[in-house]
Amino acid sequence: MSDIDSEMLEVFLTDAEEQLTILENELLNMEVNPDDEETIKTIFRSMHTLKGSAGFVNLTEVEGFTHKLENLLSDLRDKKLKNSPEIIEILFQSKDVINGMINAISTKGEPPDQAKINEVEKMIHDITKTVSPGEDQVEMDEEPSDEDSNKSFFRIELKFRTDVYETGTDPILLIEDLSRQCNVISTTMKIKSVPLLPSLKPFENQLSWKIIVESPKGRKPIDDVFMFAAIDNDISIEMIEEDELEVVEESRIGELLIREGYLDEAEIEEVMDKHMKIGEELVKEGKVTKKIVDTVAEKQEQIRKIQRTNTLRIDTEKLDRIIESIGEVVVVKSRIREIMERKGWMDLEEEATLTELDRYINNLQKDVMDTRMVPIKDTLLPFRRLVRDVAKKQEKEIELEILGESTELDKTITEKIKDPLKHMLRNSVDHGIESPEEREKAGKDPKGKIILEASHQNGEVLIQISDDGKGIDKEAVTKKAIERGLLEEGKVLTQEEANKMIFRAGFSTAEKITDISGRGVGMDVVKDNINSIQGEIDIRSIPGEGSTFTIHIPLTLAIIEGILISVANNRMIIPIQSVVKFLPIETEKIHRVNEEQTIEFQNAYIPVIDLSRQLGFNDGTKEMLIIVQSGKSNIALIIDEVIGKYQIVIKSLEENFKKVKYCAGATVLGDGSVALILDAKSLIRNYEH
């Protein structure tokens, strides 16, 4: 492919992903409300756009399949077909076929099974052939009624966006379609914005049109032609009276004025945009009234005030490089400050300048970080289809409610959270929600409910998956744990222990292996994946009532605020969201319980850990306690001193060195030295185990 082709294909793949997301979500809505006209129209628009885009980049297979699907949707929209579960199922299968085609193009992998494509195409054909093939023609041949025979005239102004071809829309085809629906009286194409040939970009549109038509059936045929184009282009349709038709002569009058030497071509172009001076000339000639000219001019002014919001798609890798560069600037700035302080160069003027630089860097960092933050909606919505399909296989009735779709999260984390959420939802459908018969026996609604909710809390994102199923059966978990050698014979787990047991490697309560569960890859993998993004998960389950899984994850993994501490002459960073409180060491307040050091904190005794010994360092001065938390657990760490608060750029230890126990990464300090970032969560987990 040429560079242009590659760029166009990339645009197509991005657009196709958006259209398929729209299609799937609207199909799920259609399943709930099959006769909603707006849903059907939205699905039709989505497929029409996808078909046009595929045709533009010469993907004939995708274009051909979506064209067949578009015919079915057209019959639904025009009420020639009545919606049914069978049709909805065909639409779901069609979406999967298109998705397979797009994935094959994107990954250059194997295309979907041709037999499956043929099967779905046959189902579409069998449904659409039930519509009388001559029905459309009969409608066209019918004599118009007296009501339809009234002549209506319309002025249509078409101003297409410069990248209109990339959206799969061809203005010429739309105008041709318009000419089949109406009697075109006049078409004026404006070429003022077209650059000279050396600067001409063939893939950019610089043309606009003004068209006057006579429509025997009113405005509806015109609206149908521009139904999709009007979404993101400036399409103005205005009904006019027959005596206004003389206005269409303005271009010819302009030519006459140029020929007679009254105005030059540039002035005529300006006049035509304003619709003023030529209008005055028309008034003088008695071809139109002043009221009409004023109305048209006002309308044109309103159109000019409409502004399009421009968006720019940026590769996340570019943003990652920018953030990394900003991080290096932060390090260099800190180094400059330390050098100036050490050499005694710091006075009020230098301090003020560095403070101002701090502010600018922080603002730049915040702006770049904001560009990485995306609503979690695109991550959560595809799970509606997952729950629907798994529930159908399980012959269960389940409603999935998604809350907090606008919650924003770092793009990198949204990618890494997909698989854990997918597994947990499948687990809720398979193990959590009972069959309709079981639910009725328990006095519940036969239809189960799962709530997937995202929210911000204390500088992190919480994602909760709640179901109203049977909950975690501690007796069943105990039995399976003993069978798998994870628990001693005769021991009985408490509810809390049973909740934690499901995170043990290889644990599963599935009685048989299916494509949904029972393969020995369970919640332990989910927990490991969540831990890998500095997150954690906890469970609350009530037998007979349901379970709630809560995931705590950081907003971003790129730049965080941390507390710099000293431990046995080693400097370390503790992420600020893990820190609860600093305390001076008072030996009389430290007690021994079962050979372990503890301290009273918030009406409970929490463990006290000597961090230097835990990490294998020599003894330090041990003057401070720092209380850190993970979820609902707290521990107190003995350290030497607290140095201050820092903004740090996280560097991966595994990529640059090797994995270090109890450390989540490293950072470069202002003096160029490296400080390890303490992972409070792993310390607490190790103590609890």
XYZ file of C-alpha atoms in Angstrom:
689
model
C 0.000 0.000 0.000
C 1.083 3.547 -0.599
C 1.451 5.939 2.354
C -1.857 7.570 1.482
C -3.558 4.190 1.315
C -2.112 3.220 4.707
C -3.303 6.453 6.263
C -6.762 6.053 4.772
C -6.946 2.452 5.947
C -6.022 3.548 9.478
C -8.811 6.124 9.404
C -11.221 3.457 8.148
C -10.272 0.971 10.891
C -10.767 3.602 13.600
C -14.130 4.624 12.158
C -15.175 0.978 11.704
C -14.450 0.255 15.364
C -16.674 3.168 16.375
C -19.486 2.085 14.058
C -19.359 -1.527 15.288
C -19.519 -0.320 18.890
C -22.585 1.751 18.020
C -24.102 -1.229 16.204
C -23.636 -3.633 19.117
C -24.960 -1.239 21.752
C -28.000 -0.333 19.665
C -28.705 -4.016 18.957
C -28.763 -4.627 22.706
C -31.173 -1.708 23.053
C -33.264 -3.121 20.215
C -33.534 -6.447 22.026
C -35.185 -4.613 24.937
C -37.352 -2.368 22.728
C -37.600 -3.977 19.252
C -40.011 -1.407 17.789
C -38.087 1.748 18.684
C -37.755 3.670 15.412
C -34.793 5.785 16.519
C -32.785 2.680 17.395
C -33.457 1.177 13.962
C -32.503 4.454 12.259
C -29.279 4.676 14.262
C -28.316 1.122 13.291
C -29.123 1.859 9.639
C -26.997 5.036 9.714
C -24.116 3.139 11.266
C -24.137 0.449 8.571
C -24.608 3.021 5.814
C -21.536 4.898 7.056
C -19.507 1.688 7.344
C -20.502 0.599 3.844
C -19.461 3.935 2.373
C -16.146 3.944 4.247
C -15.372 0.385 3.109
C -16.114 1.317 -0.484
C -13.860 4.349 -0.257
C -10.818 2.231 0.728
C -11.806 -0.477 -1.784
C -12.689 -3.185 0.752
C -15.245 -4.797 -1.533
C -16.006 -7.787 0.705
C -16.930 -5.570 3.671
C -18.815 -3.201 1.386
C -20.786 -6.050 -0.222
C -21.772 -7.664 3.069
C -22.808 -4.388 4.708
C -24.812 -3.518 1.589
C -26.881 -6.691 2.040
C -27.309 -5.903 5.716
C -28.294 -2.339 4.861
C -31.125 -3.680 2.662
C -32.522 -5.627 5.621
C -32.250 -2.568 7.878
C -33.900 -0.422 5.223
C -36.905 -2.768 5.173
C -37.067 -2.565 8.978
C -36.839 1.222 8.928
C -39.535 1.516 6.268
C -41.723 -0.970 8.203
C -41.814 -3.432 5.314
C -40.565 -5.988 7.835
C -41.725 -6.400 11.429
C -38.891 -6.787 13.889
C -38.544 -10.151 15.606
C -36.067 -12.116 17.772
C -35.011 -13.963 14.614
C -34.068 -10.722 12.848
C -32.234 -9.420 15.931
C -30.229 -12.648 16.097
C -29.332 -12.284 12.405
C -28.170 -8.734 13.097
C -25.982 -9.904 15.990
C -24.432 -12.606 13.819
C -23.909 -10.066 11.034
C -22.098 -7.785 13.446
C -19.785 -10.669 14.386
C -19.065 -11.394 10.711
C -18.177 -7.753 10.016
C -16.082 -7.637 13.168
C -14.178 -10.709 11.954
C -13.572 -9.079 8.566
C -12.303 -5.873 10.177
C -10.032 -7.751 12.598
C -8.556 -9.746 9.708
C -7.753 -6.481 7.900
C -6.348 -4.846 11.038
C -4.124 -7.771 12.097
C -3.513 -9.151 8.583
C -4.765 -12.440 9.946
C -7.175 -15.083 8.741
C -10.549 -13.820 7.482
C -13.734 -15.218 9.045
C -14.962 -18.610 7.873
C -16.515 -18.187 4.435
C -19.129 -20.808 5.287
C -20.272 -18.625 8.200
C -20.439 -15.560 5.932
C -22.504 -17.512 3.387
C -24.800 -18.772 6.139
C -25.502 -15.270 7.472
C -25.950 -13.862 3.945
C -28.493 -16.606 3.236
C -30.404 -15.743 6.414
C -30.468 -12.074 5.357
C -31.653 -13.047 1.877
C -34.368 -15.353 3.208
C -35.729 -12.595 5.436
C -35.595 -9.800 2.865
C -37.157 -11.871 0.080
C -40.390 -11.983 2.089
C -40.809 -8.311 1.129
C -42.597 -8.077 -2.231
C -39.873 -7.330 -4.804
C -42.190 -5.086 -6.798
C -43.445 -3.187 -3.820
C -41.140 -0.208 -4.253
C -41.907 0.033 -7.954
C -45.628 -0.089 -7.340
C -45.284 2.820 -4.954
C -43.333 4.804 -7.509
C -45.832 4.121 -10.273
C -48.863 5.150 -8.297
C -50.549 8.357 -9.436
C -49.878 11.132 -6.936
C -52.868 12.143 -4.901
C -54.285 15.661 -4.983
C -52.480 16.307 -1.731
C -49.132 15.322 -3.244
C -49.661 17.238 -6.470
C -49.138 20.627 -4.783
C -45.767 21.932 -5.918
C -43.186 22.616 -3.200
C -39.927 24.421 -3.846
C -36.804 24.162 -1.713
C -33.416 25.841 -1.555
C -30.720 23.383 -0.459
C -27.248 24.512 0.575
C -24.595 21.805 0.876
C -21.396 22.623 2.736
C -19.428 19.458 3.324
C -16.505 19.073 5.704
C -13.060 18.922 4.067
C -12.564 15.265 5.093
C -16.018 14.197 3.887
C -14.598 11.492 1.614
C -12.957 9.791 4.602
C -16.397 9.312 6.154
C -17.572 7.357 3.101
C -19.874 10.127 1.833
C -19.701 11.225 -1.825
C -21.488 14.569 -2.425
C -21.981 13.842 -6.140
C -23.819 10.590 -5.383
C -26.069 12.443 -2.953
C -26.881 15.066 -5.589
C -27.627 12.313 -8.109
C -29.920 10.658 -5.568
C -31.636 14.024 -5.006
C -32.237 14.385 -8.762
C -34.071 11.041 -8.769
C -36.370 12.179 -5.962
C -37.029 15.768 -7.072
C -37.013 18.005 -10.108
C -33.745 19.945 -9.931
C -34.327 23.497 -11.184
C -30.823 24.831 -10.655
C -27.454 23.688 -9.299
C -24.665 26.123 -8.489
C -21.259 24.766 -7.465
C -18.979 27.167 -5.596
C -15.265 26.716 -6.256
C -13.919 29.753 -4.436
C -12.054 27.665 -1.853
C -10.410 25.327 -4.367
C -6.625 25.996 -4.312
C -4.359 26.146 -7.341
C -3.294 22.807 -8.795
C 0.136 22.621 -7.083
C -1.574 22.983 -3.691
C -4.594 20.828 -4.490
C -5.148 17.866 -2.173
C -7.263 15.263 -3.966
C -8.617 13.745 -0.749
C -9.915 17.056 0.617
C -13.227 18.592 -0.376
C -13.292 22.326 -1.015
C -16.576 22.475 -2.938
C -20.044 23.551 -1.839
C -23.363 23.592 -3.664
C -26.602 25.538 -3.792
C -29.503 23.621 -5.340
C -33.093 24.653 -6.036
C -35.575 21.796 -6.428
C -39.253 21.216 -6.956
C -40.529 18.338 -4.834
C -43.974 16.859 -5.580
C -43.985 15.038 -2.222
C -42.823 17.819 0.044
C -39.683 17.877 2.190
C -39.540 14.210 3.258
C -37.768 12.839 0.124
C -35.081 15.518 0.540
C -34.603 14.738 4.240
C -34.271 11.034 3.363
C -31.479 11.768 0.879
C -29.426 13.812 3.368
C -30.413 11.891 6.527
C -26.857 10.724 7.295
C -24.845 13.515 5.698
C -26.696 16.089 7.834
C -25.216 14.596 11.011
C -21.742 16.040 10.501
C -22.037 18.396 7.527
C -23.767 21.758 7.099
C -26.935 20.873 5.189
C -29.527 23.654 4.969
C -32.977 22.868 3.510
C -35.347 25.816 3.234
C -38.799 25.940 1.676
C -39.277 28.891 -0.699
C -42.176 30.389 -2.602
C -42.401 30.128 -6.345
C -41.797 33.840 -6.799
C -38.402 33.453 -5.108
C -37.090 31.204 -7.861
C -35.633 34.205 -9.615
C -32.981 34.312 -6.867
C -31.308 31.335 -8.527
C -30.313 33.592 -11.380
C -27.724 35.327 -9.182
C -24.768 33.455 -10.655
C -25.850 34.340 -14.185
C -26.428 37.965 -13.139
C -22.937 37.930 -11.633
C -21.487 36.818 -14.966
C -23.362 39.649 -16.664
C -22.041 42.220 -14.156
C -18.475 41.011 -14.754
C -18.935 41.115 -18.520
C -20.341 44.653 -18.297
C -17.401 45.753 -16.143
C -19.381 46.632 -13.017
C -17.491 44.185 -10.727
C -14.507 41.841 -10.987
C -14.660 38.104 -10.280
C -13.262 38.398 -6.731
C -15.929 40.934 -5.818
C -18.653 38.715 -7.251
C -17.408 35.785 -5.143
C -17.608 37.997 -2.050
C -21.048 39.248 -3.006
C -22.338 35.716 -3.574
C -21.166 34.696 -0.083
C -23.005 37.643 1.489
C -26.120 37.441 -0.686
C -26.551 41.198 -0.446
C -25.466 43.352 -3.397
C -26.743 41.018 -6.104
C -29.965 40.794 -4.132
C -30.272 44.554 -4.238
C -29.748 44.428 -8.003
C -32.502 41.825 -8.269
C -34.816 44.064 -6.243
C -34.111 46.964 -8.608
C -35.044 44.724 -11.524
C -38.256 43.723 -9.751
C -37.400 40.057 -9.779
C -37.696 39.585 -6.009
C -39.001 41.551 -3.024
C -36.712 43.184 -0.452
C -38.316 41.125 2.316
C -37.228 37.955 0.574
C -33.644 39.226 0.148
C -33.458 40.179 3.859
C -34.772 36.773 4.916
C -32.200 34.949 2.775
C -29.348 37.152 4.039
C -30.349 36.521 7.678
C -30.495 32.798 7.045
C -27.005 32.811 5.490
C -25.608 34.742 8.457
C -26.998 32.129 10.859
C -25.354 29.333 8.864
C -21.988 31.117 9.015
C -22.168 31.256 12.812
C -22.251 27.458 13.043
C -18.767 26.212 13.897
C -17.549 22.666 13.836
C -15.663 21.224 16.751
C -12.359 19.881 15.494
C -10.880 16.753 17.032
C -7.486 15.151 16.577
C -6.657 11.482 17.095
C -3.246 10.973 18.695
C -1.344 7.719 19.049
C -1.014 6.937 22.778
C 2.661 6.071 22.240
C 3.297 9.703 21.273
C 1.628 10.834 24.495
C 3.747 8.339 26.449
C 6.912 9.853 24.943
C 5.736 13.381 25.824
C 5.004 12.335 29.418
C 8.403 10.673 29.661
C 10.051 13.871 28.412
C 8.106 15.948 30.943
C 9.284 13.556 33.636
C 12.887 14.125 32.601
C 12.298 17.901 32.732
C 10.981 17.481 36.297
C 14.140 15.585 37.246
C 16.433 18.189 35.642
C 14.523 21.023 37.329
C 14.977 19.338 40.726
C 18.668 18.853 39.984
C 19.072 22.551 39.142
C 17.393 23.515 42.424
C 19.668 21.198 44.429
C 22.822 22.499 42.709
C 21.846 26.132 43.328
C 21.035 25.456 46.989
C 24.300 23.545 47.475
C 26.390 26.328 45.940
C 24.528 29.091 47.735
C 23.195 30.711 44.570
C 19.576 30.683 45.667
C 18.113 34.054 46.572
C 14.573 35.447 46.295
C 14.783 36.117 42.547
C 16.065 32.638 41.693
C 13.520 31.056 44.054
C 10.658 32.983 42.413
C 11.856 31.955 38.937
C 12.058 28.265 39.869
C 8.636 28.443 41.519
C 7.198 29.917 38.324
C 8.892 27.162 36.312
C 7.344 24.598 38.673
C 3.905 26.020 37.968
C 4.343 25.886 34.199
C 5.703 22.334 34.278
C 2.863 21.185 36.524
C 0.282 22.766 34.193
C 1.915 21.154 31.151
C 2.009 17.807 32.901
C -1.643 18.096 33.924
C -2.722 19.003 30.371
C -0.849 16.054 28.862
C -2.174 13.690 31.519
C -5.704 14.926 30.781
C -5.268 13.935 27.125
C -4.568 10.363 28.268
C -7.673 10.253 30.418
C -10.606 8.656 28.633
C -14.136 7.822 29.807
C -14.353 4.218 30.901
C -17.545 3.916 28.831
C -15.812 2.371 25.807
C -14.278 -0.270 28.073
C -17.506 -1.181 29.872
C -20.160 -1.089 27.127
C -18.873 -4.117 25.155
C -19.580 -6.231 28.256
C -23.318 -5.883 27.594
C -22.894 -8.244 24.652
C -20.671 -10.585 26.670
C -23.266 -10.943 29.441
C -26.068 -11.394 26.896
C -24.255 -14.192 25.024
C -23.034 -16.071 28.115
C -26.477 -15.828 29.748
C -28.062 -17.201 26.594
C -25.710 -20.194 26.599
C -26.503 -20.779 30.271
C -30.242 -20.384 29.575
C -30.428 -17.643 32.185
C -32.203 -14.311 32.166
C -29.809 -11.560 33.226
C -29.958 -7.784 33.076
C -26.656 -5.879 33.110
C -26.788 -2.297 34.379
C -23.765 -0.079 33.745
C -23.230 2.997 35.925
C -20.535 5.665 35.956
C -19.739 5.477 32.247
C -18.234 8.981 32.275
C -15.616 8.082 34.917
C -12.200 8.871 33.429
C -9.161 6.638 33.602
C -5.722 6.518 31.992
C -5.973 4.941 28.530
C -3.157 2.508 29.381
C -5.060 1.174 32.384
C -8.344 0.820 30.485
C -6.573 -1.597 28.131
C -5.168 -3.650 31.009
C -8.428 -3.852 32.956
C -10.483 -5.373 30.125
C -9.467 -9.010 30.614
C -9.954 -9.084 34.421
C -13.408 -7.495 34.076
C -14.358 -9.900 31.304
C -13.422 -12.921 33.433
C -15.238 -11.572 36.506
C -18.445 -10.920 34.579
C -18.385 -14.396 33.046
C -17.830 -15.711 36.561
C -20.842 -13.755 37.861
C -23.066 -15.150 35.111
C -21.780 -18.717 35.459
C -21.338 -19.062 39.246
C -23.216 -16.111 40.697
C -26.640 -15.890 39.068
C -28.880 -18.912 39.499
C -31.109 -20.431 36.834
C -34.639 -18.945 36.541
C -36.066 -22.075 38.214
C -33.695 -21.849 41.190
C -34.406 -18.139 41.599
C -38.162 -18.707 41.612
C -37.786 -21.410 44.278
C -35.781 -18.945 46.379
C -38.523 -16.332 45.983
C -36.459 -14.144 43.631
C -37.225 -12.513 40.304
C -36.447 -15.099 37.574
C -34.322 -12.451 35.861
C -31.006 -11.909 37.622
C -29.243 -8.573 37.778
C -25.592 -7.587 37.549
C -24.458 -4.009 38.209
C -21.157 -2.823 36.770
C -20.263 0.548 38.278
C -17.226 2.830 38.013
C -16.518 5.841 40.233
C -13.728 8.070 41.560
C -12.805 7.850 45.235
C -9.792 9.144 47.170
C -7.647 9.683 44.066
C -8.310 6.271 42.563
C -10.949 4.527 40.466
C -13.336 2.002 41.990
C -14.980 -0.583 39.750
C -17.659 -2.723 41.364
C -19.339 -5.814 39.973
C -22.421 -6.713 42.032
C -24.895 -9.498 41.440
C -28.061 -10.611 43.227
C -27.174 -14.282 42.872
C -26.521 -17.035 45.365
C -23.328 -15.590 46.828
C -20.217 -17.572 47.772
C -21.089 -20.848 49.500
C -18.399 -21.342 52.131
C -19.250 -25.063 52.522
C -18.842 -25.669 48.777
C -15.610 -23.676 48.738
C -14.280 -25.616 51.739
C -15.103 -28.944 50.055
C -13.400 -27.998 46.790
C -10.359 -26.574 48.591
C -9.885 -29.879 50.462
C -10.360 -31.884 47.231
C -7.680 -29.805 45.497
C -5.245 -30.064 48.409
C -5.465 -26.384 49.248
C -6.907 -27.016 52.718
C -6.350 -29.555 55.439
C -8.995 -32.242 55.900
C -11.537 -31.332 58.554
C -10.909 -27.593 58.525
C -13.912 -25.307 57.964
C -13.487 -21.915 56.330
C -15.155 -18.779 57.604
C -17.052 -16.662 55.064
C -14.146 -14.226 54.807
C -11.645 -17.066 54.337
C -13.878 -18.614 51.677
C -14.007 -15.281 49.861
C -10.192 -15.155 49.820
C -9.863 -18.816 48.854
C -11.347 -18.237 45.397
C -8.210 -16.218 44.579
C -5.931 -19.228 45.153
C -4.223 -20.563 42.034
C -6.123 -23.399 40.332
C -9.182 -23.087 42.545
C -12.572 -23.529 40.845
C -16.007 -24.757 41.914
C -17.028 -25.611 38.323
C -18.289 -29.184 38.066
C -17.384 -29.533 34.375
C -15.107 -27.869 31.851
C -16.943 -25.548 29.473
C -15.984 -22.640 27.267
C -17.072 -20.399 30.148
C -15.274 -21.814 33.177
C -13.624 -24.793 34.809
C -10.224 -24.722 33.072
C -8.160 -23.997 36.176
C -7.529 -20.410 35.093
C -9.543 -18.522 37.628
C -9.686 -15.553 39.938
C -5.984 -15.896 40.815
C -5.151 -14.691 37.294
C -7.628 -11.834 37.719
C -5.934 -10.812 40.952
C -2.441 -11.008 39.423
C -3.520 -8.840 36.484
C -5.027 -6.243 38.800
C -1.938 -6.268 41.029
C 0.221 -5.666 37.943
C -1.388 -2.219 37.528
C -0.935 -1.401 41.231
C -4.562 -2.283 41.935
C -6.283 -4.546 44.413
C -9.541 -6.443 44.685
C -11.773 -7.403 47.592
C -15.044 -9.313 47.935
C -18.172 -8.942 50.001
C -20.577 -11.870 49.720
C -23.766 -12.805 51.501
C -25.013 -16.373 50.823
C -28.394 -16.307 49.118
C -28.230 -12.564 48.434
C -25.267 -12.041 46.122
C -21.679 -10.851 45.858
C -19.848 -7.591 45.235
C -16.325 -7.501 43.824
C -14.572 -4.147 44.268
C -11.472 -3.257 42.273
C -9.284 -0.334 43.393
C -6.994 0.973 40.649
C -4.881 4.134 40.313
C -5.963 6.885 37.919
C -2.648 6.660 36.087
C 0.596 4.704 36.138
C 2.707 7.446 34.579
C 3.418 10.233 37.093
C 2.441 10.062 40.764
C 3.024 11.983 43.972
C 5.050 10.243 46.623
C 6.700 10.711 50.018
C 10.497 10.429 50.023
C 11.739 8.575 53.098
C 15.099 7.384 54.399
C 15.620 3.788 55.542
C 19.126 2.849 56.750
C 20.711 5.508 54.500
C 18.632 4.321 51.539
C 16.086 6.708 50.043
C 12.721 5.270 48.986
C 9.404 6.603 47.718
C 5.994 5.635 49.132
C 3.029 6.576 46.846
C 1.055 9.247 48.663
C -2.287 7.424 48.280
C -0.873 4.595 50.434
C 0.141 6.910 53.296
C -2.259 7.371 56.229
C -0.220 9.070 58.964
C 3.271 9.856 60.297
C 4.092 9.262 63.959
C 7.246 9.639 66.067
C 8.389 6.348 67.563
C 7.299 6.004 71.186
C 8.567 2.639 72.407
C 6.128 2.537 75.315
C 3.219 2.503 72.819
C 4.557 -0.494 70.889
C 3.278 -3.794 72.319
C 4.079 -7.421 71.603
C 1.206 -9.731 70.695
C 2.073 -13.346 69.796
C 5.731 -12.349 69.315
C 4.705 -9.616 66.886
C 5.074 -5.867 67.426
C 1.805 -3.937 67.301
C 0.537 -0.436 67.911
C -2.945 0.854 68.637
C -4.416 2.814 65.743
C -8.078 3.798 65.200
C -9.318 1.516 68.026
C -7.498 -1.519 66.659
C -4.035 -3.043 66.942
C -2.041 -3.048 63.711
C 1.314 -4.744 63.039
C 4.567 -2.788 63.258
C 7.233 -3.805 60.729
C 10.885 -2.762 60.772
C 11.269 -1.782 57.120
C 15.095 -1.937 57.120
C 15.045 -5.566 58.303
C 12.171 -6.477 55.992
C 14.162 -5.208 52.996
C 17.488 -6.688 54.154
C 19.188 -3.351 54.960
C 21.438 -2.543 57.904
C 19.909 -0.932 60.963
C 19.161 2.790 60.750
C 18.237 5.440 63.275
C 14.591 4.289 63.441
C 13.006 7.564 64.487
C 9.648 7.547 62.675
C 6.579 5.415 62.070
C 4.646 5.725 58.823
C 1.219 4.072 58.674
C 0.289 2.769 55.214
C -2.889 1.149 53.963
C -4.114 -1.229 51.309
C -7.879 -1.629 51.106
C -9.087 -1.997 54.675
C -5.732 -3.166 56.061
C -3.141 -0.952 57.783
C 0.422 -1.558 58.927
C 3.009 0.698 60.585
C 6.518 0.851 59.086
C 9.577 1.818 61.106
C 11.726 4.258 59.082
C 14.512 6.749 59.776
C 13.025 10.027 58.533
C 10.571 11.684 56.178
C 12.391 13.909 53.655
C 9.488 15.456 51.755
C 6.858 15.209 49.044
C 7.933 14.583 45.450
C 6.329 14.242 42.063
C 7.860 11.193 40.424
C 7.976 9.456 37.087
C 7.639 5.687 37.498
C 10.260 3.555 35.739
C 9.802 -0.188 35.361
C 12.357 -2.279 37.236
C 11.576 -5.418 35.244
C 12.235 -3.682 31.915
C 15.445 -1.973 33.067
C 16.813 -4.347 35.742
C 14.806 -7.148 37.361
C 11.786 -7.572 39.609
C 12.539 -6.491 43.185
C 10.433 -7.803 46.048
C 8.159 -5.222 47.733
C 8.961 -2.622 45.062
C 6.571 -1.292 42.396
C 9.279 0.413 40.336
C 11.920 3.094 40.610
C 12.381 6.794 39.937
C 15.255 9.197 39.315
C 15.624 11.921 41.941
C 16.792 15.487 41.436
C 20.432 14.647 42.211
C 20.426 11.896 39.587
C 20.269 9.047 42.105
C 17.720 6.238 41.856
C 15.071 5.647 44.531
C 12.960 2.501 44.751
C 9.176 2.908 44.969
C 7.797 0.908 47.868
C 4.782 -1.303 47.141
C 2.748 -1.045 50.344
C 0.151 -3.477 48.988
C 2.647 -6.329 48.594
C 4.044 -5.695 52.082
C 0.562 -5.942 53.594
C -0.344 -9.024 51.535
C 2.879 -10.731 52.625
C 2.139 -10.002 56.276
C -1.459 -11.266 55.989
C -0.341 -14.520 54.355
